[in-house]
Coordinates of C-alpha atoms and ligand atoms in Angstrom, one line a residue:
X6 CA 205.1 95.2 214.0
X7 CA 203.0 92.3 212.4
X8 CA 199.2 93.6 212.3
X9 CA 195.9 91.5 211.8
X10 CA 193.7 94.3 212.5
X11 CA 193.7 96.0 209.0
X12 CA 190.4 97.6 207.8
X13 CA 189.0 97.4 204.5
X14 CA 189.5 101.3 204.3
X15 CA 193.5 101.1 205.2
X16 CA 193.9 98.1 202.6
X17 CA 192.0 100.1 199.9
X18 CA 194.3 103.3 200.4
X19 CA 197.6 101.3 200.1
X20 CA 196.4 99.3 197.0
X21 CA 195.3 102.5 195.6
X22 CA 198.5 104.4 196.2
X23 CA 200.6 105.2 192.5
X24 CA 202.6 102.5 191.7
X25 CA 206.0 103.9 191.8
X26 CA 205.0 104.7 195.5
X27 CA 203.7 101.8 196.6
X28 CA 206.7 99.6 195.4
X29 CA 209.0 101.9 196.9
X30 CA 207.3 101.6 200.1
X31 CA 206.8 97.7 199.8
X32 CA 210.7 97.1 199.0
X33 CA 211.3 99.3 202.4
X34 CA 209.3 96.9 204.6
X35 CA 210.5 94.0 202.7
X36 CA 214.5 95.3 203.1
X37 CA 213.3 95.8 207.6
X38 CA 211.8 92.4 207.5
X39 CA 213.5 90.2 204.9
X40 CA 216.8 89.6 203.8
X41 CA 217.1 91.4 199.9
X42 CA 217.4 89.3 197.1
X43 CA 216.7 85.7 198.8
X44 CA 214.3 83.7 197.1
X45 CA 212.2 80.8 198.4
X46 CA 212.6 78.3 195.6
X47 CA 209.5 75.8 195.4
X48 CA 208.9 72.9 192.9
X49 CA 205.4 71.5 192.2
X50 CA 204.5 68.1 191.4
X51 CA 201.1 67.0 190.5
X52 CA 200.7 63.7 192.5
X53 CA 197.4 62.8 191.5
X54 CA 196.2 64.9 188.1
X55 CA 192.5 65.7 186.8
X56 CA 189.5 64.2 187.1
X57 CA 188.7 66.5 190.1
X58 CA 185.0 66.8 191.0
X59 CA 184.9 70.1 192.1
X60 CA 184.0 73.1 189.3
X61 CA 186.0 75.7 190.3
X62 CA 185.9 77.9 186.8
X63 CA 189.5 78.2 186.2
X64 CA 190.9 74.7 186.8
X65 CA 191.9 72.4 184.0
X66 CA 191.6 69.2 186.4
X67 CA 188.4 69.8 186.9
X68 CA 186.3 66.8 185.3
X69 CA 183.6 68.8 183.8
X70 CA 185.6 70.8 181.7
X71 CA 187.2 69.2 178.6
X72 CA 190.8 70.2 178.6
X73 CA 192.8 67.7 177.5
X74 CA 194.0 67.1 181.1
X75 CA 194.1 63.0 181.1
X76 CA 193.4 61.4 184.7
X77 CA 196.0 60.0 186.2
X78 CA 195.7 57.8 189.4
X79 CA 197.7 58.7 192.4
X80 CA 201.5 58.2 191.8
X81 CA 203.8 55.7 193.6
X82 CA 206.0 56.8 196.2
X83 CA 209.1 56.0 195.0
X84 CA 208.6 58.2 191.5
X85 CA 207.5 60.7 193.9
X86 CA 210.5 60.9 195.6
X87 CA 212.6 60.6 192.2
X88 CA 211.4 63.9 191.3
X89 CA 212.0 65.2 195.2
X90 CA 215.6 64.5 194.6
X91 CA 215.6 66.3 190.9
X92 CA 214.3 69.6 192.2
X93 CA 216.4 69.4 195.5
X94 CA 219.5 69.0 193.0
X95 CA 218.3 71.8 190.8
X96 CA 218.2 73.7 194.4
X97 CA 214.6 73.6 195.3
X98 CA 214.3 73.6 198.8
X99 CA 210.6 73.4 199.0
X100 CA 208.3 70.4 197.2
X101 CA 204.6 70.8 197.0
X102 CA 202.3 68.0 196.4
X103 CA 199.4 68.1 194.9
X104 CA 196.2 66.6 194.2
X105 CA 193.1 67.3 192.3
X106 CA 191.0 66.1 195.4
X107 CA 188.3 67.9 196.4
X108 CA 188.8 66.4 200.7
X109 CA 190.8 63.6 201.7
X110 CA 189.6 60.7 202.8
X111 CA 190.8 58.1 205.1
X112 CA 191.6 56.0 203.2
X113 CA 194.9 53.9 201.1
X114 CA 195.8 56.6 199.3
X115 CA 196.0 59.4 202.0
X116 CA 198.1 56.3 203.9
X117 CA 200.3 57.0 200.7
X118 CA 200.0 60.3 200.9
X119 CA 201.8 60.2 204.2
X120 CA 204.4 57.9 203.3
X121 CA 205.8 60.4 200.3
X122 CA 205.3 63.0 202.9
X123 CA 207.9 61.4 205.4
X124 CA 210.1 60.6 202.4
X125 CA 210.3 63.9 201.4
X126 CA 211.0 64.9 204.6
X127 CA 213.9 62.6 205.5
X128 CA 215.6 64.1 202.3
X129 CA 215.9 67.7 203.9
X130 CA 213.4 69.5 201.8
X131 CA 210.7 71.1 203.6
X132 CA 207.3 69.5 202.3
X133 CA 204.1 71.2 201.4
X134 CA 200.7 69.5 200.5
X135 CA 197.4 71.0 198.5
X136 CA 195.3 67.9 198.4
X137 CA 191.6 70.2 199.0
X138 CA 190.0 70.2 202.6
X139 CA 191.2 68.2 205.7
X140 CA 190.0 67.7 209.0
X141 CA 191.8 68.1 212.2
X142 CA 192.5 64.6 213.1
X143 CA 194.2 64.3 208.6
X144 CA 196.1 67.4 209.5
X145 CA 197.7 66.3 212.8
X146 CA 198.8 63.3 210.7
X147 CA 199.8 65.2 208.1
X148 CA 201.6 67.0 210.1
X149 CA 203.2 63.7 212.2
X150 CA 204.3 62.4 209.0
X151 CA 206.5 65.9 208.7
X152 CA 204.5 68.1 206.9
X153 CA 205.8 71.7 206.8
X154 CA 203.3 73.4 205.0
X155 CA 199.9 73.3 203.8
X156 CA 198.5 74.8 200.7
X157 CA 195.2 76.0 200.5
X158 CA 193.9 78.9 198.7
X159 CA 191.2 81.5 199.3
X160 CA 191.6 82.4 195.2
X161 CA 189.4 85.5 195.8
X162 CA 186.8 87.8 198.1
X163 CA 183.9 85.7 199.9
X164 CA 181.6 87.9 197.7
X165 CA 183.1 86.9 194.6
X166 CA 183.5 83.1 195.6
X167 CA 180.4 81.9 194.8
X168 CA 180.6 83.2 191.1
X169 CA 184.1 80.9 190.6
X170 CA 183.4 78.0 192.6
X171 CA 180.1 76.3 193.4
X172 CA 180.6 72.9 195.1
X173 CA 182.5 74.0 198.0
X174 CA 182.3 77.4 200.2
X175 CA 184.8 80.4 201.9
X176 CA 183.7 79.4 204.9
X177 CA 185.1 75.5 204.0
X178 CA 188.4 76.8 202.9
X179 CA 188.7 78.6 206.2
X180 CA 187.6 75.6 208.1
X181 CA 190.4 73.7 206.5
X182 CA 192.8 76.7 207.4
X183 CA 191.8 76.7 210.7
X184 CA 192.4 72.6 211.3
X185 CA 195.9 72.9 209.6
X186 CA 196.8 76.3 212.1
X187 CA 196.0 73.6 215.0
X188 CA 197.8 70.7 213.9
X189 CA 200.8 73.2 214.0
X190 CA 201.4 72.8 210.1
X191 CA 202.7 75.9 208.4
X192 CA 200.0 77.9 206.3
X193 CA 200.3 78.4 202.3
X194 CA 197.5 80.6 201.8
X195 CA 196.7 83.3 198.5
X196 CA 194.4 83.6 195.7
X197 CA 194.2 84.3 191.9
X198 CA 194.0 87.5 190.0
X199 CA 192.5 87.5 186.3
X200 CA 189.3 85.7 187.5
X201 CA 186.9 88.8 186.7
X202 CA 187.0 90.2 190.0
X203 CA 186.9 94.0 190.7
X204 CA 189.6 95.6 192.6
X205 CA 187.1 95.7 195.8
X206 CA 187.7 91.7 195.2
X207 CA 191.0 91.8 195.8
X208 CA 191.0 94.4 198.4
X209 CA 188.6 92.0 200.2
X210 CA 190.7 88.7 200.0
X211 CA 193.8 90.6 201.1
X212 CA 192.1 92.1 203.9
X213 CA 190.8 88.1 205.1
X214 CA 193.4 86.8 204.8
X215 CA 196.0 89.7 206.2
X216 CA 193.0 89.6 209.4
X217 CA 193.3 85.5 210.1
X218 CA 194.4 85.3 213.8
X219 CA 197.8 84.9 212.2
X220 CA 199.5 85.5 208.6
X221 CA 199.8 82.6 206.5
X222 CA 203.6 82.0 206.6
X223 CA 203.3 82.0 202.6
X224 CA 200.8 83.8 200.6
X225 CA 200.8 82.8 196.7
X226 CA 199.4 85.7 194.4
X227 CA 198.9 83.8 190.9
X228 CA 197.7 85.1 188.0
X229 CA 195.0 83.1 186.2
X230 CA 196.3 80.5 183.4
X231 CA 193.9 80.6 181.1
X232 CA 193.4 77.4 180.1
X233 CA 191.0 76.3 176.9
X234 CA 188.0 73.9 178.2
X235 CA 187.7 76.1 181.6
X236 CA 184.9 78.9 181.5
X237 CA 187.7 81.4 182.2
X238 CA 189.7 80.6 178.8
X239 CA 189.1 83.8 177.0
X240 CA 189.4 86.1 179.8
X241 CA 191.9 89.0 179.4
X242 CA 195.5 88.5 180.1
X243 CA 196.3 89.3 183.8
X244 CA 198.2 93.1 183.5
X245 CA 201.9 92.6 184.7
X246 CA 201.0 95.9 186.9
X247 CA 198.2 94.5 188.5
X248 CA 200.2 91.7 189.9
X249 CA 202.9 94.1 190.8
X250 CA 200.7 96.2 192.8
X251 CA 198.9 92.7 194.9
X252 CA 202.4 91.3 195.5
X253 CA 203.4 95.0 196.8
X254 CA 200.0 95.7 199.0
X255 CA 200.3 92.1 200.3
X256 CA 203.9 92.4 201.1
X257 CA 202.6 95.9 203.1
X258 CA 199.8 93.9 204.9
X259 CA 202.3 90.5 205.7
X260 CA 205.7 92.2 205.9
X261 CA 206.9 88.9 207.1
X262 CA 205.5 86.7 205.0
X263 CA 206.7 84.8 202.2
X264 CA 204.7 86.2 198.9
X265 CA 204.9 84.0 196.6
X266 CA 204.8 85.2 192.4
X267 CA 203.1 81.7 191.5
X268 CA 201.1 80.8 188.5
X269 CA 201.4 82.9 185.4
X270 CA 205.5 83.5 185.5
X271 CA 206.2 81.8 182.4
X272 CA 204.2 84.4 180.8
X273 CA 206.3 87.2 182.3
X274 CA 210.1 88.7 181.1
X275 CA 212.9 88.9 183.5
X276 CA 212.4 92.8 183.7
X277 CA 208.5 92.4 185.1
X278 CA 209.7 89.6 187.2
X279 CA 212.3 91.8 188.8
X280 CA 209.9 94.9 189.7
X281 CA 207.8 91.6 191.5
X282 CA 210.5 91.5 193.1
X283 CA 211.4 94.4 194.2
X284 CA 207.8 95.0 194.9
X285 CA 208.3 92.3 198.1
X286 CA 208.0 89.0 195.9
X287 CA 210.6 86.4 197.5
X288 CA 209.2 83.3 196.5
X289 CA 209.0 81.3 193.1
X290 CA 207.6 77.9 191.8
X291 CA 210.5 76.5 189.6
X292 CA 210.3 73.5 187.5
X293 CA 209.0 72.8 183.7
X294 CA 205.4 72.8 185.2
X295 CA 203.3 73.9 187.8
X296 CA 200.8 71.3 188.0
X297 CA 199.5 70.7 184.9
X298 CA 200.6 74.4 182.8
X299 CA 204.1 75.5 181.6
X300 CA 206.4 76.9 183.9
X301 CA 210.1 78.7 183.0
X302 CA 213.0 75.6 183.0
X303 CA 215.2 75.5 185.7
X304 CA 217.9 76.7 183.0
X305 CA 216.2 79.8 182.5
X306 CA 215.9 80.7 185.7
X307 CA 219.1 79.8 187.2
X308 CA 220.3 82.6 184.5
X309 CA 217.5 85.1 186.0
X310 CA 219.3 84.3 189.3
X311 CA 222.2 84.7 188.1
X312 CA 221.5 88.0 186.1
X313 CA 219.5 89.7 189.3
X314 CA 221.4 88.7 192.0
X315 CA 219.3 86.4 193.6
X316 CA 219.9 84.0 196.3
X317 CA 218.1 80.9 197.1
X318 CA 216.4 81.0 200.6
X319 CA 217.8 77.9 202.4
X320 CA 215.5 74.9 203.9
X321 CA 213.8 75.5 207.2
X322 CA 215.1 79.0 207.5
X323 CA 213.8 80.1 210.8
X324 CA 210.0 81.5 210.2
X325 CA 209.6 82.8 213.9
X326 CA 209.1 86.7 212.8
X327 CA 205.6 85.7 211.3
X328 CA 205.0 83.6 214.6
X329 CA 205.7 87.0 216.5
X330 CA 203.0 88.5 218.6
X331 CA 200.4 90.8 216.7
X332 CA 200.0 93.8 218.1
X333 CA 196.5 95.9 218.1
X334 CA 198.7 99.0 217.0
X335 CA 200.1 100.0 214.3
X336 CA 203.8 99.3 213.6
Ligands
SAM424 N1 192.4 70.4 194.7 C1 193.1 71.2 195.7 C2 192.4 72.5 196.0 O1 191.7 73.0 195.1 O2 192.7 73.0 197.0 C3 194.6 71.4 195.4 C4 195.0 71.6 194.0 S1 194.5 73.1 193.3 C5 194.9 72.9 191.6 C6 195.5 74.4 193.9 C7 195.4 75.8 193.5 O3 195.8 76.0 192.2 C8 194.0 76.4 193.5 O4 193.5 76.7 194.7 C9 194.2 77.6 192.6 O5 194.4 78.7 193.4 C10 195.4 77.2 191.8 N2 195.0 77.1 190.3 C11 194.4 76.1 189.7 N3 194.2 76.4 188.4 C12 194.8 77.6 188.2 C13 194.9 78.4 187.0 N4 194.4 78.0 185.8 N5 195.5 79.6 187.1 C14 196.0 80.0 188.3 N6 195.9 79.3 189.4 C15 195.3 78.1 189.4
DTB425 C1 199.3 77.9 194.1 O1 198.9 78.9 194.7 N1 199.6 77.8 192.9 C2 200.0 76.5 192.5 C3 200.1 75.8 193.9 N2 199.5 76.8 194.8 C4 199.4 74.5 194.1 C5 199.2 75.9 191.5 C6 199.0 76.7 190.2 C7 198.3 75.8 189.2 C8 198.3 76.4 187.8 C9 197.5 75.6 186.9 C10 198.1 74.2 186.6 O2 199.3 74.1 186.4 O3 197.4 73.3 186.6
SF4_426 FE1 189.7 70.3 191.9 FE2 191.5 71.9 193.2 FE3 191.1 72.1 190.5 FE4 189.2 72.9 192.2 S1 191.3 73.8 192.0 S2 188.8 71.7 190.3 S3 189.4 71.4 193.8 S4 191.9 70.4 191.5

């Protein structure tokens, strides 16, 4: 039974439980709700890079920092699409746009926008967007145009927010969560681990976003890339077991939910990459980058596939269990 009434306290004891435990109890769930060892294979393409206004502390696009990042104005559809086809042929079945936007605005570009998003869509490959915050009327065109999913991240706790990010605030992000839930649009919503928060931090954003009046059909759980130029460059290295045990406690939360291991993978063997999996991760970013950082190849991971057993999730696999009904007791 899918539950949005978790408390702080519950969340706390789960993502406190010994490891060993809690992945054990995570790959249970995950084996009742999901089918083992399929994969959700997603490939990102930075549409529009750097130059962003916004100062969020661990982003290289943003135009503050200096990090080598050049600007590049908004691409044209048909390169778009060229690299749709690439990552559809490599077996991607997700393509996720993105733009270093801090809103959209009405304007040529979004009309652009749209136009790769229906292209995208015609070729069979379910289409996500993260172009910063919308309003209702952009999302319901979004969404006309065939959008299938929207990604916008929460990064951390509401608490901790206002130390990363300054020019935007939690309750905009959920604004823009909200507007995307009512244009019927899927929801791609997670956060970032690494940043300096506590582990009240992430115990917070798990429990916001695990209580929205309905899960986030995918929840990314990235570990910061620690890029020089950002304010976050010389924090520590995200612990491999620290991502295990968010992927596991979200997975616990979200049973039916795709969890996403995001940013950070490249920087991970095959062996910690498989305990994410087991731990309930069932998603993956593949390509040479993620938006601006190094990813693992294509080649390398078709051999981790190979080597693990995985299979990749199919297109437009039917996402009704997280639509279920959410029940006030527990399941
Ligand atoms: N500008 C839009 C926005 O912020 O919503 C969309 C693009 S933005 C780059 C998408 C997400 O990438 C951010 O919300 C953040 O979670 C993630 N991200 C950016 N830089 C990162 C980094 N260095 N390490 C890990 N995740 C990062
Ligand atoms: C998400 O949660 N992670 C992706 C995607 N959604 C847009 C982005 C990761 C970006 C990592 C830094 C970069 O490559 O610029
Ligand atoms: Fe801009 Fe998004 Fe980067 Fe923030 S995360 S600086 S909004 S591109």
């Amino acid at each position: 039974m899918l539950r949005n009434n978790w408390t702080i306290e519950e969340i706390r004891a789960i993502y406190d439980t010994p490891l060993l435990d809690l992945i054990h109890r995570a790959g249970t769930l995950h084996r009742e709700y999901n089918t083992i060892g399929e994969v959700q294979v997603c490939t990102l393409l930075s549409i529009k890079t750097g130059g962003c206004p916004e100062d969020c502390a661990y982003c290289p696009q943003a135009a503050r920092y200096n990090t080598g990042v050049g600007v590049q104005a908004l691409m044209k559809k048909e390169e778009v699409l060229e690299y749709a086809a690439k990552a559809k042929a490599a077996g991607s079945t997700r393509f996720c746009m993105g733009a270093a936007w801090r809103e959209v605005r009405d304007n040529k570009d979004f009309d652009r926008v749209l136009d790769m998003v229906k292209g995208v869509n015609e070729m069979g490959m379910e289409v996500c967007c993260t172009l910063g915050m919308l309003n209702e009327d952009q999302a319901k065109r979004l969404s006309d145009a065939g959008l299938y999913a929207y990604n916008h991240n929460l990064d951390t706790s509401s608490e901790y927010y206002s130390e990363i990010i300054s020019t935007r605030t939690y309750d905009d992000r959920l604004k823009t969560l909200d507007n995307v839930r009512r244009a019927g649009v899927t929801v791609c919503c997670g956060g970032i681990i690494g940043l300096g928060e506590t582990h009240e931090d992430r115990i917070k954003m798990l429990h916001t976003l695990s209580t929205l009046p309905q899960h986030p059909e995918s929840v990314p759980i990235n570990a910061l890339v620690r890029v020089k130029g950002t304010p976050l460059e010389n924090n520590p290295k995200v612990d491999v077991w620290d991502m295990i045990r968010m992927i596991a406690t979200a997975r616990i939360l979200m049973p039916a939910t795709m969890v996403r291991l995001s940013a950070g993978r490249a920087d991970f063997s095959q062996a910690e990459q498989a305990l994410c999996f087991m731990a309930g991760a069932n998603s993956i970013f593949t390509g040479e980058k993620l938006l601006t950082t190094p990813n693992p190849s294509f080649e390398e991971d078709n051999l981790m596939f190979e080597l693990l057993g995985l299979k990749p999730r199919v297109a437009f696999k039917d996402e009704t269990a997280v639509k279920g009904e959410l029940t006030a007791e527990q399941g």
